[in-house]
Amino acid sequence: MSLVFGAVADDLTGGLELAAMLVAAGVPCAFATTPPERPDEPAIVIGRRTRVADPAMATADIRQTGQWLRDRGARQLFFKYCATFDSTPAGNIGNCADALRELTGSSLTAFCPSFPEAGRRVFQGHLFADDRLISESPKRHDPLTPMTDPDLVRVLQAQTPTGVGLIPQQVVRAGLDAMKAHCERLGASGIGFALADAAVPEDLAALAELTVDWPLMTGNSSIAAYYPALWRERGLIAPDLHAPRLPSVPGPGVVLAGSCADRTRRQLEVFAEQRPVLTLDLIEGDAQSLITQALDWALPRLADGPVAIATSAGPEAVAEAQARLGQRHAASLAEEVLSTLAEAFREAGVTRFLICGGETSGAVLDRLGITSLRVGAYRAPGISQALTEGAIPLAFCLKSGKLGPEDMLLPMLASMERGEQP
């Protein structure tokens, strides 16, 4: 089967969501953290951990993954990043896109982070979170990638020597021919990258039609949901393709939360109304003492139902931890503690894991030695599930810290236990 769509994601939660969107559209899609021996599906998403990596290492990683996809005949490469454009002036969106642009020989590459369903919209190049500019939202307090500038043209230009332009809303709304003419003008003026405005699903559909045949596209997962219908129109995939449903996974379940996003902290509050939650303070001990504390607390409670363990904290507590431990050490300590707990829980018989946060998700799968997952269908922002293959499968929901309804944690664990229903 030819590889129609080859995507590389800068973290695992977003990569899983992208794969789940394609599965929901009836397209079998592989999801892996390292390139498999060969892709057997028409689409594949490879989730990497480059979002907050050293820029040179991130660039090399994305280029190598993109080359692997090209070597397997991928018709289009797609670089997936967060709808909130999580990055810093050093990267890692522009620099990684530069590597893929060079690899594919793309003359113009578009950037479409909009996710209207989750309240993320771009208008005149400025990113909004619901009714606020991203710089006025809680995202400005992100401990690793604070977004303090809503002008994405300016944000992207700081990360790349490639000229950055805009496909404004009035052009998107004017239709395909207008967008093509605008893009030709951008290219002729030396622009290689273009931020695309999108406020509603119809904008995403229009941009998908514009870019479906481009060798390289970048954006959030949301635009990719509009590609499968276009692939079917072109005869690239069979009209009756579908992905099998995920089976049930019985056994104990846990929530491990490393995200400090407001939404994750609210989800933990709602979970705590029915099941116990332990919040670990990173400045109160070393990794081993925190792990011992968590296991002593959690293991006796698992027989009664799911439990949650979190290193999540509000902006003031995060600032204190970073001041005392250092920014990267605080983050790596949280990842070490939660990933080690995941390993201990697996050994104790836990089979269902709900992981909150992209970096935490990557650390957990790395620690568990999991390099591929069978993906279920996307249902809503933050709500998708996957499982490992094998005699005793493990079920996972890898949730972006910023996404998902407030009451999603317990229902998601229950959904993994039931499996996907007809």
CSV table of C-alpha atoms in Angstrom, one decimal:
chain,number,residue,atom,x,y,z
A,1,MET,CA,0.0,0.0,0.0
A,2,SER,CA,1.5,3.4,-1.0
A,3,LEU,CA,2.2,5.9,1.8
A,4,VAL,CA,-0.1,8.8,1.1
A,5,PHE,CA,0.6,10.8,4.2
A,6,GLY,CA,3.7,10.8,6.4
A,7,ALA,CA,3.7,13.0,9.5
A,8,VAL,CA,6.2,13.8,12.2
A,9,ALA,CA,4.9,15.4,15.4
A,10,ASP,CA,6.9,17.4,17.9
A,11,ASP,CA,5.4,15.6,20.8
A,12,LEU,CA,3.4,12.4,21.5
A,13,THR,CA,0.0,13.8,22.6
A,14,GLY,CA,-0.3,15.8,19.4
A,15,GLY,CA,0.9,12.9,17.3
A,16,LEU,CA,-1.6,10.6,18.8
A,17,GLU,CA,-4.4,13.1,18.2
A,18,LEU,CA,-3.4,13.5,14.6
A,19,ALA,CA,-3.4,9.7,14.0
A,20,ALA,CA,-6.8,9.4,15.8
A,21,MET,CA,-8.3,12.1,13.5
A,22,LEU,CA,-7.3,10.1,10.4
A,23,VAL,CA,-8.7,6.9,12.0
A,24,ALA,CA,-12.0,8.6,12.7
A,25,ALA,CA,-12.1,9.5,9.0
A,26,GLY,CA,-11.8,5.9,8.1
A,27,VAL,CA,-8.1,5.9,7.3
A,28,PRO,CA,-5.9,3.3,8.9
A,29,CYS,CA,-3.0,5.1,10.4
A,30,ALA,CA,0.1,3.8,12.2
A,31,PHE,CA,1.5,5.7,15.2
A,32,ALA,CA,5.0,5.1,16.4
A,33,THR,CA,7.7,7.0,18.4
A,34,THR,CA,10.5,5.6,16.2
A,35,PRO,CA,10.3,4.7,12.5
A,36,PRO,CA,9.0,1.1,12.1
A,37,GLU,CA,10.6,-1.4,9.7
A,38,ARG,CA,8.0,-0.5,7.1
A,39,PRO,CA,4.7,1.3,7.1
A,40,ASP,CA,1.8,-0.9,6.2
A,41,GLU,CA,-1.0,1.7,6.3
A,42,PRO,CA,-1.6,4.6,3.9
A,43,ALA,CA,-0.8,7.1,6.7
A,44,ILE,CA,1.7,7.1,9.5
A,45,VAL,CA,2.5,9.5,12.3
A,46,ILE,CA,5.8,9.4,14.1
A,47,GLY,CA,5.7,11.2,17.4
A,48,ARG,CA,9.0,12.7,18.5
A,49,ARG,CA,10.1,14.7,21.6
A,50,THR,CA,11.5,17.8,19.9
A,51,ARG,CA,9.2,20.6,21.2
A,52,VAL,CA,11.6,21.7,24.0
A,53,ALA,CA,14.8,19.9,22.8
A,54,ASP,CA,18.0,21.7,22.0
A,55,PRO,CA,17.3,23.4,18.6
A,56,ALA,CA,20.2,21.7,16.8
A,57,MET,CA,19.2,18.3,18.1
A,58,ALA,CA,15.5,18.9,17.2
A,59,THR,CA,16.3,20.0,13.7
A,60,ALA,CA,18.5,16.9,13.1
A,61,ASP,CA,15.8,14.7,14.6
A,62,ILE,CA,13.0,16.0,12.4
A,63,ARG,CA,15.2,16.0,9.3
A,64,GLN,CA,16.1,12.3,9.9
A,65,THR,CA,12.5,11.3,10.5
A,66,GLY,CA,11.4,13.3,7.4
A,67,GLN,CA,14.1,11.6,5.3
A,68,TRP,CA,12.8,8.2,6.5
A,69,LEU,CA,9.3,9.1,5.4
A,70,ARG,CA,10.6,10.3,2.0
A,71,ASP,CA,12.6,7.1,1.5
A,72,ARG,CA,9.3,5.2,2.0
A,73,GLY,CA,7.7,7.2,-0.7
A,74,ALA,CA,5.5,9.5,1.4
A,75,ARG,CA,3.4,11.5,-1.1
A,76,GLN,CA,3.2,14.4,1.4
A,77,LEU,CA,5.1,15.2,4.6
A,78,PHE,CA,3.3,16.9,7.4
A,79,PHE,CA,4.9,18.6,10.4
A,80,LYS,CA,2.6,18.6,13.4
A,81,TYR,CA,2.9,21.1,16.3
A,82,CYS,CA,0.6,22.4,18.9
A,83,ALA,CA,-2.4,24.7,18.2
A,84,THR,CA,-0.9,27.2,20.7
A,85,PHE,CA,2.3,27.3,18.6
A,86,ASP,CA,4.4,26.2,21.6
A,87,SER,CA,7.9,27.4,20.9
A,88,THR,CA,10.5,30.0,21.8
A,89,PRO,CA,12.6,32.4,19.7
A,90,ALA,CA,15.2,29.6,19.4
A,91,GLY,CA,12.7,27.1,18.0
A,92,ASN,CA,11.5,24.5,17.5
A,93,ILE,CA,9.0,25.2,14.7
A,94,GLY,CA,10.7,27.4,12.2
A,95,ASN,CA,14.0,25.6,12.3
A,96,CYS,CA,12.4,22.1,12.0
A,97,ALA,CA,10.2,23.4,9.1
A,98,ASP,CA,13.3,24.7,7.4
A,99,ALA,CA,14.8,21.2,7.4
A,100,LEU,CA,11.7,19.6,5.9
A,101,ARG,CA,11.4,22.4,3.4
A,102,GLU,CA,14.9,21.8,2.2
A,103,LEU,CA,14.3,18.0,2.2
A,104,THR,CA,11.1,18.2,0.1
A,105,GLY,CA,12.2,21.1,-2.2
A,106,SER,CA,8.9,22.9,-1.2
A,107,SER,CA,8.7,26.4,-2.7
A,108,LEU,CA,6.1,27.6,-0.3
A,109,THR,CA,5.0,26.0,3.0
A,110,ALA,CA,1.9,27.0,5.0
A,111,PHE,CA,1.5,27.0,8.7
A,112,CYS,CA,-2.0,26.3,10.0
A,113,PRO,CA,-2.1,25.9,13.8
A,114,SER,CA,-5.8,26.8,14.2
A,115,PHE,CA,-8.1,24.4,16.0
A,116,PRO,CA,-11.5,26.0,16.1
A,117,GLU,CA,-13.1,23.1,18.0
A,118,ALA,CA,-10.7,23.8,20.9
A,119,GLY,CA,-11.0,27.6,20.7
A,120,ARG,CA,-7.7,28.2,18.9
A,121,ARG,CA,-8.1,30.6,16.0
A,122,VAL,CA,-5.7,32.7,13.9
A,123,PHE,CA,-6.9,36.0,12.5
A,124,GLN,CA,-4.7,38.4,10.6
A,125,GLY,CA,-1.8,36.3,11.8
A,126,HIS,CA,-2.7,36.7,15.5
A,127,LEU,CA,-3.4,33.6,17.6
A,128,PHE,CA,-6.5,33.6,19.9
A,129,ALA,CA,-7.4,31.3,22.7
A,130,ASP,CA,-11.2,31.5,22.9
A,131,ASP,CA,-11.9,35.2,23.2
A,132,ARG,CA,-8.4,36.3,24.2
A,133,LEU,CA,-5.1,36.8,22.4
A,134,ILE,CA,-2.8,33.9,23.3
A,135,SER,CA,-0.6,36.4,25.2
A,136,GLU,CA,-3.5,37.2,27.5
A,137,SER,CA,-4.4,33.6,28.2
A,138,PRO,CA,-3.0,31.2,30.8
A,139,LYS,CA,-0.6,30.0,28.1
A,140,ARG,CA,1.6,33.1,28.9
A,141,HIS,CA,2.5,31.2,32.1
A,142,ASP,CA,3.7,28.0,30.5
A,143,PRO,CA,6.8,26.9,32.3
A,144,LEU,CA,8.7,25.9,29.2
A,145,THR,CA,7.1,27.6,26.2
A,146,PRO,CA,5.3,30.7,27.4
A,147,MET,CA,3.4,32.5,24.6
A,148,THR,CA,3.8,36.2,25.2
A,149,ASP,CA,3.5,37.4,21.6
A,150,PRO,CA,0.2,36.7,19.7
A,151,ASP,CA,1.7,37.7,16.3
A,152,LEU,CA,2.6,34.3,14.8
A,153,VAL,CA,4.3,35.9,11.7
A,154,ARG,CA,6.7,37.6,14.1
A,155,VAL,CA,7.0,34.6,16.3
A,156,LEU,CA,7.8,32.3,13.4
A,157,GLN,CA,10.2,34.8,11.8
A,158,ALA,CA,12.3,34.8,14.9
A,159,GLN,CA,13.0,31.1,14.4
A,160,THR,CA,13.9,31.0,10.8
A,161,PRO,CA,15.9,32.8,8.1
A,162,THR,CA,13.1,32.0,5.6
A,163,GLY,CA,10.8,34.9,4.8
A,164,VAL,CA,7.4,34.6,6.5
A,165,GLY,CA,4.2,36.0,5.1
A,166,LEU,CA,0.5,35.6,5.7
A,167,ILE,CA,-2.5,34.1,3.9
A,168,PRO,CA,-5.2,36.4,5.5
A,169,GLN,CA,-8.7,35.5,6.2
A,170,GLN,CA,-10.1,37.6,3.3
A,171,VAL,CA,-8.1,35.6,0.9
A,172,VAL,CA,-9.0,32.3,2.5
A,173,ARG,CA,-12.7,33.2,2.2
A,174,ALA,CA,-12.3,34.3,-1.4
A,175,GLY,CA,-11.8,30.7,-2.5
A,176,LEU,CA,-9.2,28.4,-4.1
A,177,ASP,CA,-8.2,30.5,-7.1
A,178,ALA,CA,-7.7,33.6,-4.9
A,179,MET,CA,-5.5,31.6,-2.5
A,180,LYS,CA,-3.4,30.1,-5.3
A,181,ALA,CA,-2.9,33.6,-6.8
A,182,HIS,CA,-1.9,35.0,-3.4
A,183,CYS,CA,0.5,32.1,-2.8
A,184,GLU,CA,2.1,32.7,-6.2
A,185,ARG,CA,2.7,36.3,-5.3
A,186,LEU,CA,4.2,35.4,-1.9
A,187,GLY,CA,6.6,33.0,-3.6
A,188,ALA,CA,7.6,35.5,-6.3
A,189,SER,CA,8.4,38.0,-3.6
A,190,GLY,CA,10.8,35.5,-1.9
A,191,ILE,CA,8.5,34.3,0.9
A,192,GLY,CA,8.9,30.7,1.7
A,193,PHE,CA,6.6,30.3,4.7
A,194,ALA,CA,3.1,31.6,5.1
A,195,LEU,CA,0.9,31.7,8.3
A,196,ALA,CA,-2.7,30.9,7.3
A,197,ASP,CA,-5.7,32.5,9.0
A,198,ALA,CA,-8.4,30.1,10.0
A,199,ALA,CA,-11.3,30.8,12.4
A,200,VAL,CA,-14.0,28.2,11.5
A,201,PRO,CA,-14.0,24.7,10.2
A,202,GLU,CA,-14.8,26.0,6.7
A,203,ASP,CA,-11.5,27.8,6.6
A,204,LEU,CA,-9.7,24.6,7.4
A,205,ALA,CA,-11.5,22.8,4.6
A,206,ALA,CA,-10.5,25.5,2.2
A,207,LEU,CA,-6.9,25.4,3.2
A,208,ALA,CA,-6.9,21.6,3.0
A,209,GLU,CA,-8.0,21.8,-0.6
A,210,LEU,CA,-5.3,24.4,-1.3
A,211,THR,CA,-2.5,22.3,0.2
A,212,VAL,CA,-3.5,18.6,-0.3
A,213,ASP,CA,-1.1,18.2,-3.2
A,214,TRP,CA,1.8,20.2,-1.7
A,215,PRO,CA,4.9,18.2,-0.8
A,216,LEU,CA,5.1,19.7,2.7
A,217,MET,CA,2.4,21.0,5.0
A,218,THR,CA,2.6,22.1,8.6
A,219,GLY,CA,0.0,22.7,11.3
A,220,ASN,CA,-2.1,21.4,14.1
A,221,SER,CA,-3.9,18.1,13.7
A,222,SER,CA,-7.2,19.8,12.9
A,223,ILE,CA,-6.5,20.6,9.2
A,224,ALA,CA,-5.5,17.0,8.5
A,225,ALA,CA,-9.0,15.8,9.3
A,226,TYR,CA,-10.1,17.4,6.0
A,227,TYR,CA,-7.5,15.5,3.8
A,228,PRO,CA,-9.1,12.0,3.7
A,229,ALA,CA,-12.1,13.1,1.6
A,230,LEU,CA,-9.8,14.8,-0.8
A,231,TRP,CA,-7.6,11.6,-1.0
A,232,ARG,CA,-10.7,9.6,-1.9
A,233,GLU,CA,-11.6,12.1,-4.6
A,234,ARG,CA,-8.2,11.6,-6.1
A,235,GLY,CA,-8.3,7.8,-5.8
A,236,LEU,CA,-5.3,7.8,-3.4
A,237,ILE,CA,-7.2,5.6,-0.9
A,238,ALA,CA,-10.1,3.2,-1.3
A,239,PRO,CA,-13.5,4.5,-0.5
A,240,ASP,CA,-14.3,1.6,1.8
A,241,LEU,CA,-11.1,1.8,3.9
A,242,HIS,CA,-11.7,1.7,7.7
A,243,ALA,CA,-9.8,1.2,10.9
A,244,PRO,CA,-10.8,-1.6,13.3
A,245,ARG,CA,-12.2,-0.7,16.7
A,246,LEU,CA,-10.1,-1.0,19.8
A,247,PRO,CA,-11.0,-3.9,22.2
A,248,SER,CA,-11.7,-3.6,25.9
A,249,VAL,CA,-8.7,-3.5,28.3
A,250,PRO,CA,-9.7,-4.7,31.8
A,251,GLY,CA,-7.6,-4.0,34.9
A,252,PRO,CA,-6.6,-1.2,37.2
A,253,GLY,CA,-6.2,2.3,35.9
A,254,VAL,CA,-4.2,5.4,36.9
A,255,VAL,CA,-3.8,9.0,35.9
A,256,LEU,CA,-0.3,10.5,35.8
A,257,ALA,CA,-0.3,14.2,35.4
A,258,GLY,CA,2.8,16.3,34.7
A,259,SER,CA,1.1,19.2,32.9
A,260,CYS,CA,0.7,22.4,34.8
A,261,ALA,CA,-2.0,23.8,32.5
A,262,ASP,CA,-5.1,25.2,34.0
A,263,ARG,CA,-7.3,22.7,32.3
A,264,THR,CA,-5.3,19.7,33.7
A,265,ARG,CA,-5.4,21.1,37.2
A,266,ARG,CA,-9.2,21.6,36.9
A,267,GLN,CA,-9.6,18.0,35.6
A,268,LEU,CA,-7.7,16.7,38.6
A,269,GLU,CA,-10.1,18.7,40.9
A,270,VAL,CA,-13.1,17.1,39.3
A,271,PHE,CA,-11.5,13.6,39.5
A,272,ALA,CA,-10.8,14.2,43.2
A,273,GLU,CA,-14.5,14.5,43.8
A,274,GLN,CA,-14.8,10.8,43.3
A,275,ARG,CA,-11.4,9.2,43.5
A,276,PRO,CA,-8.2,10.1,45.4
A,277,VAL,CA,-5.5,12.4,44.0
A,278,LEU,CA,-1.9,12.7,45.3
A,279,THR,CA,0.0,15.9,44.3
A,280,LEU,CA,3.7,15.6,44.7
A,281,ASP,CA,5.8,18.7,45.6
A,282,LEU,CA,9.0,18.5,43.7
A,283,ILE,CA,10.9,20.7,46.1
A,284,GLU,CA,10.2,18.5,49.1
A,285,GLY,CA,12.4,15.5,48.2
A,286,ASP,CA,14.6,13.7,45.6
A,287,ALA,CA,13.2,11.5,42.9
A,288,GLN,CA,13.4,8.3,44.9
A,289,SER,CA,11.7,9.6,48.0
A,290,LEU,CA,8.9,11.1,45.9
A,291,ILE,CA,8.5,7.7,44.1
A,292,THR,CA,8.4,5.8,47.3
A,293,GLN,CA,5.8,8.2,48.8
A,294,ALA,CA,3.6,7.8,45.7
A,295,LEU,CA,3.7,4.0,45.6
A,296,ASP,CA,3.1,3.7,49.3
A,297,TRP,CA,0.0,5.9,48.9
A,298,ALA,CA,-1.3,4.5,45.6
A,299,LEU,CA,-0.8,0.7,45.6
A,300,PRO,CA,-3.2,0.0,48.5
A,301,ARG,CA,-5.9,2.1,46.9
A,302,LEU,CA,-5.9,0.6,43.4
A,303,ALA,CA,-8.2,-2.3,44.3
A,304,ASP,CA,-10.9,0.3,45.0
A,305,GLY,CA,-10.6,2.0,41.6
A,306,PRO,CA,-8.4,4.5,39.7
A,307,VAL,CA,-6.1,6.9,41.4
A,308,ALA,CA,-4.3,10.0,40.2
A,309,ILE,CA,-0.7,11.2,40.9
A,310,ALA,CA,0.3,14.7,39.8
A,311,THR,CA,3.3,17.0,39.8
A,312,SER,CA,1.0,19.7,38.4
A,313,ALA,CA,1.1,23.1,40.1
A,314,GLY,CA,-0.1,26.6,39.6
A,315,PRO,CA,2.1,29.5,38.2
A,316,GLU,CA,3.5,30.6,41.6
A,317,ALA,CA,4.4,27.1,42.7
A,318,VAL,CA,6.0,26.4,39.2
A,319,ALA,CA,8.0,29.6,39.5
A,320,GLU,CA,9.3,28.6,43.0
A,321,ALA,CA,10.3,25.1,41.8
A,322,GLN,CA,12.1,26.6,38.8
A,323,ALA,CA,13.9,29.1,41.0
A,324,ARG,CA,15.1,26.4,43.4
A,325,LEU,CA,15.7,23.6,41.0
A,326,GLY,CA,16.3,25.3,37.6
A,327,GLN,CA,13.8,25.2,34.7
A,328,ARG,CA,15.0,22.1,33.0
A,329,HIS,CA,15.8,20.2,36.2
A,330,ALA,CA,12.4,20.8,37.6
A,331,ALA,CA,10.8,19.5,34.4
A,332,SER,CA,13.1,16.5,34.1
A,333,LEU,CA,12.5,15.6,37.8
A,334,ALA,CA,8.8,15.5,37.2
A,335,GLU,CA,9.3,13.3,34.1
A,336,GLU,CA,11.6,11.0,36.0
A,337,VAL,CA,9.2,10.5,38.9
A,338,LEU,CA,6.1,10.0,36.8
A,339,SER,CA,7.7,7.7,34.2
A,340,THR,CA,9.3,5.5,37.0
A,341,LEU,CA,5.9,5.3,38.6
A,342,ALA,CA,4.4,4.2,35.3
A,343,GLU,CA,6.9,1.4,35.2
A,344,ALA,CA,6.2,0.3,38.8
A,345,PHE,CA,2.4,0.4,38.1
A,346,ARG,CA,2.8,-1.8,35.1
A,347,GLU,CA,4.7,-4.3,37.2
A,348,ALA,CA,1.9,-4.1,39.8
A,349,GLY,CA,-0.7,-5.0,37.1
A,350,VAL,CA,-2.0,-1.6,36.0
A,351,THR,CA,-3.2,-1.8,32.4
A,352,ARG,CA,-4.9,1.6,31.8
A,353,PHE,CA,-2.9,4.8,31.8
A,354,LEU,CA,-4.2,8.3,31.3
A,355,ILE,CA,-1.2,10.6,30.9
A,356,CYS,CA,-1.6,14.4,31.0
A,357,GLY,CA,1.1,16.4,29.2
A,358,GLY,CA,3.1,16.0,26.1
A,359,GLU,CA,6.5,15.8,27.8
A,360,THR,CA,5.2,13.5,30.4
A,361,SER,CA,3.7,11.2,27.8
A,362,GLY,CA,7.0,10.9,26.0
A,363,ALA,CA,8.9,10.1,29.2
A,364,VAL,CA,6.4,7.4,30.1
A,365,LEU,CA,6.4,5.6,26.8
A,366,ASP,CA,10.2,5.8,26.7
A,367,ARG,CA,10.5,4.3,30.2
A,368,LEU,CA,8.0,1.6,29.3
A,369,GLY,CA,9.9,0.8,26.1
A,370,ILE,CA,6.8,1.3,23.9
A,371,THR,CA,7.5,2.4,20.4
A,372,SER,CA,4.2,1.9,18.7
A,373,LEU,CA,0.5,2.1,19.5
A,374,ARG,CA,-2.7,0.9,17.8
A,375,VAL,CA,-4.8,4.1,17.6
A,376,GLY,CA,-8.6,4.5,18.2
A,377,ALA,CA,-10.9,7.1,16.6
A,378,TYR,CA,-10.7,10.7,17.7
A,379,ARG,CA,-13.8,11.9,19.5
A,380,ALA,CA,-13.1,15.4,20.8
A,381,PRO,CA,-10.0,17.6,21.7
A,382,GLY,CA,-8.0,15.6,24.2
A,383,ILE,CA,-10.2,12.5,23.8
A,384,SER,CA,-8.6,9.6,21.9
A,385,GLN,CA,-7.1,6.3,23.0
A,386,ALA,CA,-4.6,3.7,21.9
A,387,LEU,CA,-3.2,0.4,23.0
A,388,THR,CA,-0.2,-1.8,22.7
A,389,GLU,CA,-0.3,-5.0,20.8
A,390,GLY,CA,0.4,-8.3,22.6
A,391,ALA,CA,-1.0,-10.9,24.9
A,392,ILE,CA,-1.6,-8.4,27.7
A,393,PRO,CA,-2.3,-5.0,26.1
A,394,LEU,CA,-1.9,-1.7,27.8
A,395,ALA,CA,-4.4,1.1,27.1
A,396,PHE,CA,-3.3,4.7,26.9
A,397,CYS,CA,-4.9,8.1,26.6
A,398,LEU,CA,-2.1,10.7,26.0
A,399,LYS,CA,-3.8,14.0,26.7
A,400,SER,CA,-2.5,17.4,25.9
A,401,GLY,CA,-2.4,19.4,29.2
A,402,LYS,CA,-4.6,22.2,27.7
A,403,LEU,CA,-7.3,20.0,26.2
A,404,GLY,CA,-10.3,17.9,27.2
A,405,PRO,CA,-13.5,18.5,29.1
A,406,GLU,CA,-13.2,19.1,32.9
A,407,ASP,CA,-14.8,15.8,33.7
A,408,MET,CA,-12.9,13.6,31.2
A,409,LEU,CA,-10.5,11.6,33.4
A,410,LEU,CA,-12.8,9.0,34.9
A,411,PRO,CA,-14.9,8.5,31.8
A,412,MET,CA,-11.8,8.1,29.7
A,413,LEU,CA,-10.5,5.4,31.9
A,414,ALA,CA,-13.9,3.7,31.7
A,415,SER,CA,-13.8,4.0,28.0
A,416,MET,CA,-10.5,2.1,27.8
A,417,GLU,CA,-12.0,-0.6,29.9
A,418,ARG,CA,-15.1,-0.9,27.6
A,419,GLY,CA,-13.2,-0.6,24.3
A,420,GLU,CA,-14.6,1.3,21.3
A,421,GLN,CA,-18.3,0.7,20.9
A,422,PRO,CA,-20.1,0.4,17.5
